[in-house]
Amino acid sequence: MTGRKPFLDALAAHLGPEDVLVSCLGANARWLPHMKVAAPVFALCDSMSAAVPLALGIALTRPERHVVALEGDGSLLMSPNVLATAAAAGAPNLTIVLWVNGHYESSGGQALPAAPVDWPALARAAGLRHVETVAAPAGLGPALAAARRAPGPALLVLPIAFDPAEAIPPYSERPAEIRTRFKL
Amino acid sequence: MTTGAETIVAGLEAAGVTLAASVPDTWIGRLMAAVRGSGRIRAVDVAREEEAVAVACGANLAGGRGAVLIQNAGLLNCGAVLAGLVELYGLPCFFIVSLRGDYRDPVYYHAPKGRVTEATLQAWRLPYALADRTGDLAAQVRRGVEFAAESRGPFVLLISGEDLA
């Protein structure tokens, strides 16, 4: 199983200036300021579960932009209801990318409740029609391209290795900076 | 004759609101029915109230104007997202909240929520107002939306079922 960063690098490589990236709190939000990302980025440093509905609000308001929301499995486990909300809203310009490592990485690597959640099945049961599991970073480009073509919101599930030794940089931007820089 | 719900929606429209995210109760459901009759406001049905806050904030970030229409029970769910998104990032967020459980509400089981709603708003330092149906409801809505926008923060307008008639 691959670690987070190769997936994040692959994702960034497939985003253009007309896309929008919304990141959940934690490792992804901490890495992004140190990466070259062509799309405007709004990264959370708190507020678990807010990334997907925040991205949905952007997607509904700006239908000409493709909005990618990064969410963690711990965060989504806290509010899986948002899958139904996204399905009901039907925004075809929303892609949710779910990072699955079974741990609350940003709070010290505690394990999630030990339930073998079948995320693709849960998402389909909530009404999402386009769901794909991406096993390797090389598959992310084609998967994102297919998600862009989907007639409704899409979910890409990324199983990633949990690496407690990953050298994740600290949060390097403050919320006001993130908000001020975020222009569509 | 124009109903209070229609007047509130006219206020939302006049304030430039483009999206209303909602979890309904009996009263908010009536208001959302009026929202759905608007050609200028997109109604977004969400599963939990915290989502409504984030959806509205997303609309604001994207150049629209979002509003949150929920019951006070749902507002009580929203402490974390208010602190960690609205306050932390300085985002406008206008709420219309049904004040269930005050003296005007005939349903007994709402009473505990009614007792804590204003105290919670004060404890969370959320600017709010009680809608006054003897005055200009549309103007009250418009002022609330503008307050949220100019202060880059939340504003809560509490309504009762009587305000919608």
Short mmCIF file of C-alpha atoms in Angstrom, two decimals:
data_model
loop_
_atom_site.label_atom_id
_atom_site.label_comp_id
_atom_site.label_asym_id
_atom_site.label_seq_id
_atom_site.Cartn_x
_atom_site.Cartn_y
_atom_site.Cartn_z
CA MET A 1 0.00 0.00 0.00
CA THR A 2 1.29 3.45 -0.94
CA GLY A 3 1.74 6.35 1.45
CA ARG A 4 -0.06 9.65 1.27
CA LYS A 5 2.42 11.94 -0.41
CA PRO A 6 2.71 10.15 -3.79
CA PHE A 7 -1.08 10.28 -4.07
CA LEU A 8 -1.14 13.95 -3.16
CA ASP A 9 1.59 14.70 -5.69
CA ALA A 10 -0.36 12.85 -8.38
CA LEU A 11 -3.52 14.72 -7.53
CA ALA A 12 -1.80 18.10 -7.65
CA ALA A 13 -0.34 17.24 -11.04
CA HIS A 14 -3.82 16.72 -12.46
CA LEU A 15 -5.39 19.94 -11.20
CA GLY A 16 -5.55 23.06 -13.35
CA PRO A 17 -6.22 26.72 -12.63
CA GLU A 18 -9.92 26.28 -13.41
CA ASP A 19 -10.27 23.65 -10.70
CA VAL A 20 -10.77 24.34 -7.00
CA LEU A 21 -9.25 22.32 -4.16
CA VAL A 22 -10.74 22.16 -0.66
CA SER A 23 -8.79 20.21 1.91
CA CYS A 24 -9.78 18.73 5.22
CA LEU A 25 -7.63 19.41 8.23
CA GLY A 26 -4.52 17.37 8.86
CA ALA A 27 -1.70 16.09 6.73
CA ASN A 28 -3.08 17.12 3.35
CA ALA A 29 -3.71 20.67 4.52
CA ARG A 30 -0.23 20.77 6.00
CA TRP A 31 1.47 19.51 2.85
CA LEU A 32 -0.35 21.67 0.30
CA PRO A 33 1.35 25.04 0.99
CA HIS A 34 4.65 23.34 0.24
CA MET A 35 3.52 22.00 -3.11
CA LYS A 36 2.91 23.48 -6.53
CA VAL A 37 -0.84 23.40 -7.05
CA ALA A 38 -2.35 25.21 -10.02
CA ALA A 39 -5.85 25.34 -8.52
CA PRO A 40 -6.96 27.76 -5.79
CA VAL A 41 -6.73 25.98 -2.43
CA PHE A 42 -8.87 26.41 0.66
CA ALA A 43 -7.36 24.31 3.43
CA LEU A 44 -8.93 23.71 6.82
CA CYS A 45 -6.94 23.43 9.99
CA ASP A 46 -9.90 22.59 12.21
CA SER A 47 -13.56 21.74 11.80
CA MET A 48 -13.62 18.06 10.97
CA SER A 49 -16.24 17.13 8.39
CA ALA A 50 -16.54 20.61 6.89
CA ALA A 51 -14.48 20.04 3.72
CA VAL A 52 -17.12 18.26 1.66
CA PRO A 53 -20.06 20.58 2.40
CA LEU A 54 -17.79 23.60 1.97
CA ALA A 55 -16.77 22.27 -1.43
CA LEU A 56 -20.39 21.57 -2.25
CA GLY A 57 -21.33 25.18 -1.58
CA ILE A 58 -18.54 26.31 -3.90
CA ALA A 59 -19.52 23.80 -6.57
CA LEU A 60 -23.18 24.84 -6.55
CA THR A 61 -22.24 28.50 -6.76
CA ARG A 62 -19.61 28.11 -9.46
CA PRO A 63 -20.80 25.31 -11.75
CA GLU A 64 -18.14 26.13 -14.32
CA ARG A 65 -15.36 25.10 -11.91
CA HIS A 66 -14.57 21.53 -10.91
CA VAL A 67 -14.25 21.34 -7.15
CA VAL A 68 -12.22 18.61 -5.50
CA ALA A 69 -12.76 17.99 -1.79
CA LEU A 70 -10.18 16.06 0.21
CA GLU A 71 -11.59 14.25 3.21
CA GLY A 72 -10.20 11.74 5.69
CA ASP A 73 -11.89 8.55 6.78
CA GLY A 74 -12.01 9.66 10.42
CA SER A 75 -13.67 12.89 9.43
CA LEU A 76 -16.18 11.22 7.12
CA LEU A 77 -16.96 8.57 9.73
CA MET A 78 -18.06 11.44 11.95
CA SER A 79 -20.53 12.71 9.35
CA PRO A 80 -21.23 10.16 6.62
CA ASN A 81 -24.57 11.89 6.15
CA VAL A 82 -22.80 14.35 3.87
CA LEU A 83 -22.63 11.65 1.21
CA ALA A 84 -26.41 11.73 0.96
CA THR A 85 -26.39 15.52 0.94
CA ALA A 86 -23.91 15.55 -1.94
CA ALA A 87 -25.87 12.93 -3.84
CA ALA A 88 -29.11 14.87 -3.40
CA ALA A 89 -27.52 18.12 -4.54
CA GLY A 90 -26.34 16.33 -7.64
CA ALA A 91 -23.47 18.69 -8.44
CA PRO A 92 -21.61 17.07 -11.35
CA ASN A 93 -18.64 19.37 -10.72
CA LEU A 94 -17.85 17.91 -7.28
CA THR A 95 -15.35 15.14 -6.68
CA ILE A 96 -14.71 13.88 -3.18
CA VAL A 97 -11.34 12.24 -2.61
CA LEU A 98 -11.40 10.08 0.50
CA TRP A 99 -8.11 9.19 2.17
CA VAL A 100 -8.47 5.94 4.05
CA ASN A 101 -5.79 4.96 6.53
CA GLY A 102 -7.85 3.96 9.55
CA HIS A 103 -6.30 6.56 11.82
CA TYR A 104 -6.88 10.03 13.19
CA GLU A 105 -3.54 11.11 11.87
CA SER A 106 -3.64 14.76 12.85
CA SER A 107 -4.36 14.05 16.50
CA GLY A 108 -1.56 11.61 17.08
CA GLY A 109 -2.42 8.56 15.03
CA GLN A 110 -5.13 7.03 17.17
CA ALA A 111 -7.01 4.23 15.47
CA LEU A 112 -10.55 4.74 14.21
CA PRO A 113 -13.26 2.56 15.73
CA ALA A 114 -12.36 -0.94 14.62
CA ALA A 115 -15.10 -1.43 12.08
CA PRO A 116 -14.30 -2.50 8.51
CA VAL A 117 -16.26 0.29 6.86
CA ASP A 118 -16.90 -0.44 3.19
CA TRP A 119 -16.65 3.12 1.93
CA PRO A 120 -17.57 2.49 -1.70
CA ALA A 121 -20.63 0.51 -0.62
CA LEU A 122 -21.61 3.16 1.89
CA ALA A 123 -21.27 5.90 -0.70
CA ARG A 124 -23.33 3.98 -3.26
CA ALA A 125 -25.96 3.28 -0.64
CA ALA A 126 -26.12 7.03 0.06
CA GLY A 127 -26.84 7.69 -3.58
CA LEU A 128 -23.49 8.47 -5.15
CA ARG A 129 -23.35 6.79 -8.54
CA HIS A 130 -19.73 7.35 -9.54
CA VAL A 131 -17.47 5.66 -6.98
CA GLU A 132 -14.02 4.33 -7.70
CA THR A 133 -11.25 2.93 -5.56
CA VAL A 134 -7.79 4.04 -6.68
CA ALA A 135 -5.08 1.65 -5.56
CA ALA A 136 -2.00 3.44 -6.86
CA PRO A 137 -1.00 7.04 -7.61
CA ALA A 138 -0.69 6.29 -11.31
CA GLY A 139 -4.39 5.55 -11.39
CA LEU A 140 -5.40 8.88 -9.96
CA GLY A 141 -5.16 10.87 -13.20
CA PRO A 142 -7.49 8.58 -15.17
CA ALA A 143 -9.81 8.27 -12.17
CA LEU A 144 -10.06 12.04 -11.81
CA ALA A 145 -10.69 12.39 -15.54
CA ALA A 146 -13.54 9.88 -15.28
CA ALA A 147 -14.91 11.68 -12.24
CA ARG A 148 -14.97 14.95 -14.18
CA ARG A 149 -17.09 13.27 -16.85
CA ALA A 150 -19.55 11.78 -14.38
CA PRO A 151 -23.07 13.20 -14.54
CA GLY A 152 -23.21 13.63 -10.77
CA PRO A 153 -20.86 14.02 -7.81
CA ALA A 154 -18.08 11.46 -7.65
CA LEU A 155 -16.14 9.74 -4.91
CA LEU A 156 -12.61 8.44 -5.27
CA VAL A 157 -11.46 6.21 -2.43
CA LEU A 158 -7.72 6.10 -1.80
CA PRO A 159 -6.51 3.38 0.56
CA ILE A 160 -3.20 4.70 1.87
CA ALA A 161 -0.59 3.38 4.26
CA PHE A 162 -0.54 4.91 7.72
CA ASP A 163 2.99 6.06 8.41
CA PRO A 164 3.48 7.48 11.89
CA ALA A 165 7.00 8.53 10.87
CA GLU A 166 5.87 10.64 7.91
CA ALA A 167 7.61 14.02 8.17
CA ILE A 168 4.49 16.14 7.75
CA PRO A 169 5.27 19.86 7.89
CA PRO A 170 3.40 21.95 10.45
CA TYR A 171 0.57 24.27 9.46
CA SER A 172 2.39 27.11 7.74
CA GLU A 173 -0.50 29.40 6.77
CA ARG A 174 -3.02 31.05 9.03
CA PRO A 175 -6.75 31.00 8.26
CA ALA A 176 -6.91 34.69 7.33
CA GLU A 177 -4.09 34.16 4.82
CA ILE A 178 -5.87 31.17 3.32
CA ARG A 179 -9.13 33.09 3.02
CA THR A 180 -7.49 36.17 1.56
CA ARG A 181 -5.53 34.22 -1.03
CA PHE A 182 -8.50 32.10 -2.09
CA LYS A 183 -9.83 33.84 -5.21
CA LEU A 184 -12.07 32.32 -7.85
CA MET B 1 -51.87 38.98 0.73
CA THR B 2 -48.17 38.46 1.29
CA THR B 3 -47.26 36.03 4.03
CA GLY B 4 -44.46 36.55 6.52
CA ALA B 5 -42.56 33.71 4.87
CA GLU B 6 -42.78 35.46 1.52
CA THR B 7 -41.66 38.73 3.10
CA ILE B 8 -38.63 37.00 4.62
CA VAL B 9 -37.75 35.50 1.25
CA ALA B 10 -38.11 38.92 -0.34
CA GLY B 11 -35.62 40.15 2.25
CA LEU B 12 -33.20 37.36 1.38
CA GLU B 13 -33.52 38.22 -2.29
CA ALA B 14 -33.02 41.91 -1.65
CA ALA B 15 -29.88 41.08 0.32
CA GLY B 16 -28.50 39.16 -2.63
CA VAL B 17 -28.75 35.72 -1.07
CA THR B 18 -28.18 33.11 -3.76
CA LEU B 19 -28.27 29.88 -1.75
CA ALA B 20 -30.23 28.71 1.28
CA ALA B 21 -29.06 25.52 2.99
CA SER B 22 -31.52 23.95 5.33
CA VAL B 23 -32.66 21.18 7.61
CA PRO B 24 -36.37 21.81 8.08
CA ASP B 25 -38.68 21.72 11.04
CA THR B 26 -42.36 22.59 10.83
CA TRP B 27 -41.68 26.30 10.69
CA ILE B 28 -38.50 26.29 8.61
CA GLY B 29 -40.21 23.89 6.24
CA ARG B 30 -42.83 26.53 5.57
CA LEU B 31 -40.12 29.10 5.00
CA MET B 32 -38.21 26.80 2.66
CA ALA B 33 -41.38 26.23 0.67
CA ALA B 34 -41.36 29.95 0.02
CA VAL B 35 -37.63 29.85 -0.80
CA ARG B 36 -38.33 27.18 -3.40
CA GLY B 37 -40.69 29.63 -5.05
CA SER B 38 -37.86 32.10 -5.51
CA GLY B 39 -36.18 32.20 -8.86
CA ARG B 40 -33.08 33.76 -7.33
CA ILE B 41 -32.25 31.53 -4.36
CA ARG B 42 -31.12 27.94 -4.68
CA ALA B 43 -32.56 25.70 -1.99
CA VAL B 44 -30.09 23.08 -0.76
CA ASP B 45 -31.40 20.30 1.44
CA VAL B 46 -28.76 18.95 3.78
CA ALA B 47 -28.78 16.10 6.26
CA ARG B 48 -27.33 17.90 9.28
CA GLU B 49 -27.14 21.51 10.28
CA GLU B 50 -23.34 21.66 10.44
CA GLU B 51 -23.35 20.88 6.74
CA ALA B 52 -25.66 23.81 6.10
CA VAL B 53 -23.14 26.14 7.71
CA ALA B 54 -20.30 24.86 5.56
CA VAL B 55 -22.40 24.88 2.38
CA ALA B 56 -23.37 28.51 3.01
CA CYS B 57 -19.75 29.43 3.72
CA GLY B 58 -18.72 27.74 0.49
CA ALA B 59 -21.25 29.80 -1.42
CA ASN B 60 -19.85 32.94 0.18
CA LEU B 61 -16.28 31.98 -0.68
CA ALA B 62 -17.31 31.38 -4.28
CA GLY B 63 -18.81 34.81 -4.77
CA GLY B 64 -22.42 34.03 -3.89
CA ARG B 65 -24.31 34.70 -0.69
CA GLY B 66 -25.31 31.75 1.44
CA ALA B 67 -27.84 31.54 4.25
CA VAL B 68 -28.59 28.84 6.80
CA LEU B 69 -32.22 28.05 7.67
CA ILE B 70 -32.52 25.64 10.59
CA GLN B 71 -34.24 24.98 13.91
CA ASN B 72 -32.67 25.99 17.20
CA ALA B 73 -31.98 22.32 17.94
CA GLY B 74 -29.78 22.34 14.88
CA LEU B 75 -28.09 25.56 15.88
CA LEU B 76 -27.14 23.87 19.13
CA ASN B 77 -25.36 21.23 17.01
CA CYS B 78 -23.25 23.86 15.29
CA GLY B 79 -20.82 25.01 17.97
CA ALA B 80 -17.78 23.31 16.49
CA VAL B 81 -18.28 24.45 12.91
CA LEU B 82 -19.04 27.99 14.08
CA ALA B 83 -15.79 28.07 16.01
CA GLY B 84 -13.61 26.10 13.62
CA LEU B 85 -14.85 27.47 10.31
CA VAL B 86 -16.95 30.64 10.57
CA GLU B 87 -15.02 32.34 13.37
CA LEU B 88 -11.59 30.93 12.64
CA TYR B 89 -11.64 31.84 8.95
CA GLY B 90 -13.66 35.03 9.29
CA LEU B 91 -16.48 33.96 7.00
CA PRO B 92 -19.91 35.61 6.78
CA CYS B 93 -22.74 33.28 7.77
CA PHE B 94 -26.33 34.45 8.10
CA PHE B 95 -28.79 32.22 9.95
CA ILE B 96 -32.54 32.19 10.18
CA VAL B 97 -33.35 29.97 13.15
CA SER B 98 -36.76 28.89 14.35
CA LEU B 99 -36.97 29.65 18.05
CA ARG B 100 -38.84 26.63 19.24
CA GLY B 101 -39.87 26.39 22.85
CA ASP B 102 -40.51 30.01 23.76
CA TYR B 103 -43.84 31.25 25.07
CA ARG B 104 -45.30 31.36 21.55
CA ASP B 105 -44.62 27.71 20.81
CA PRO B 106 -47.48 25.39 21.71
CA VAL B 107 -45.40 22.22 21.51
CA TYR B 108 -44.29 21.24 25.01
CA TYR B 109 -41.25 19.17 24.08
CA HIS B 110 -39.49 22.13 22.51
CA ALA B 111 -39.41 23.99 25.81
CA PRO B 112 -35.93 22.83 26.93
CA LYS B 113 -34.41 24.14 23.69
CA GLY B 114 -36.26 27.40 24.07
CA ARG B 115 -34.81 27.88 27.54
CA VAL B 116 -31.19 27.56 26.39
CA THR B 117 -31.19 29.11 22.93
CA GLU B 118 -30.55 32.76 23.72
CA ALA B 119 -28.20 31.86 26.57
CA THR B 120 -26.22 29.72 24.15
CA LEU B 121 -26.11 32.45 21.53
CA GLN B 122 -24.75 34.81 24.17
CA ALA B 123 -22.25 32.27 25.46
CA TRP B 124 -21.02 31.64 21.92
CA ARG B 125 -20.94 35.40 21.35
CA LEU B 126 -23.16 35.15 18.29
CA PRO B 127 -24.80 38.41 17.26
CA TYR B 128 -28.56 37.85 17.01
CA ALA B 129 -31.95 39.48 16.92
CA LEU B 130 -35.51 38.41 17.50
CA ALA B 131 -37.63 38.97 14.42
CA ASP B 132 -40.32 41.57 14.98
CA ARG B 133 -43.31 40.88 12.79
CA THR B 134 -44.84 44.24 13.66
CA GLY B 135 -41.93 45.85 11.82
CA ASP B 136 -40.42 45.37 8.37
CA LEU B 137 -39.37 41.72 8.31
CA ALA B 138 -37.66 41.99 4.95
CA ALA B 139 -35.52 44.86 6.21
CA GLN B 140 -34.59 42.85 9.32
CA VAL B 141 -33.42 40.01 7.09
CA ARG B 142 -31.49 42.33 4.84
CA ARG B 143 -29.76 44.00 7.77
CA GLY B 144 -28.79 40.63 9.20
CA VAL B 145 -27.27 39.47 5.93
CA GLU B 146 -25.36 42.74 5.60
CA PHE B 147 -24.16 42.55 9.19
CA ALA B 148 -22.74 39.08 8.58
CA ALA B 149 -21.07 40.19 5.37
CA GLU B 150 -19.54 43.33 6.82
CA SER B 151 -18.43 41.74 10.06
CA ARG B 152 -17.15 38.59 8.33
CA GLY B 153 -18.92 36.49 10.87
CA PRO B 154 -22.23 35.02 11.94
CA PHE B 155 -25.58 36.68 12.49
CA VAL B 156 -28.66 34.85 13.72
CA LEU B 157 -32.24 36.02 13.18
CA LEU B 158 -34.59 34.12 15.47
CA ILE B 159 -38.10 33.65 14.12
CA SER B 160 -41.31 32.20 15.44
CA GLY B 161 -44.06 30.42 13.57
CA GLU B 162 -46.17 33.54 13.91
CA ASP B 163 -43.66 35.45 11.80
CA LEU B 164 -44.37 33.23 8.81
CA ALA B 165 -48.13 33.75 8.66
#
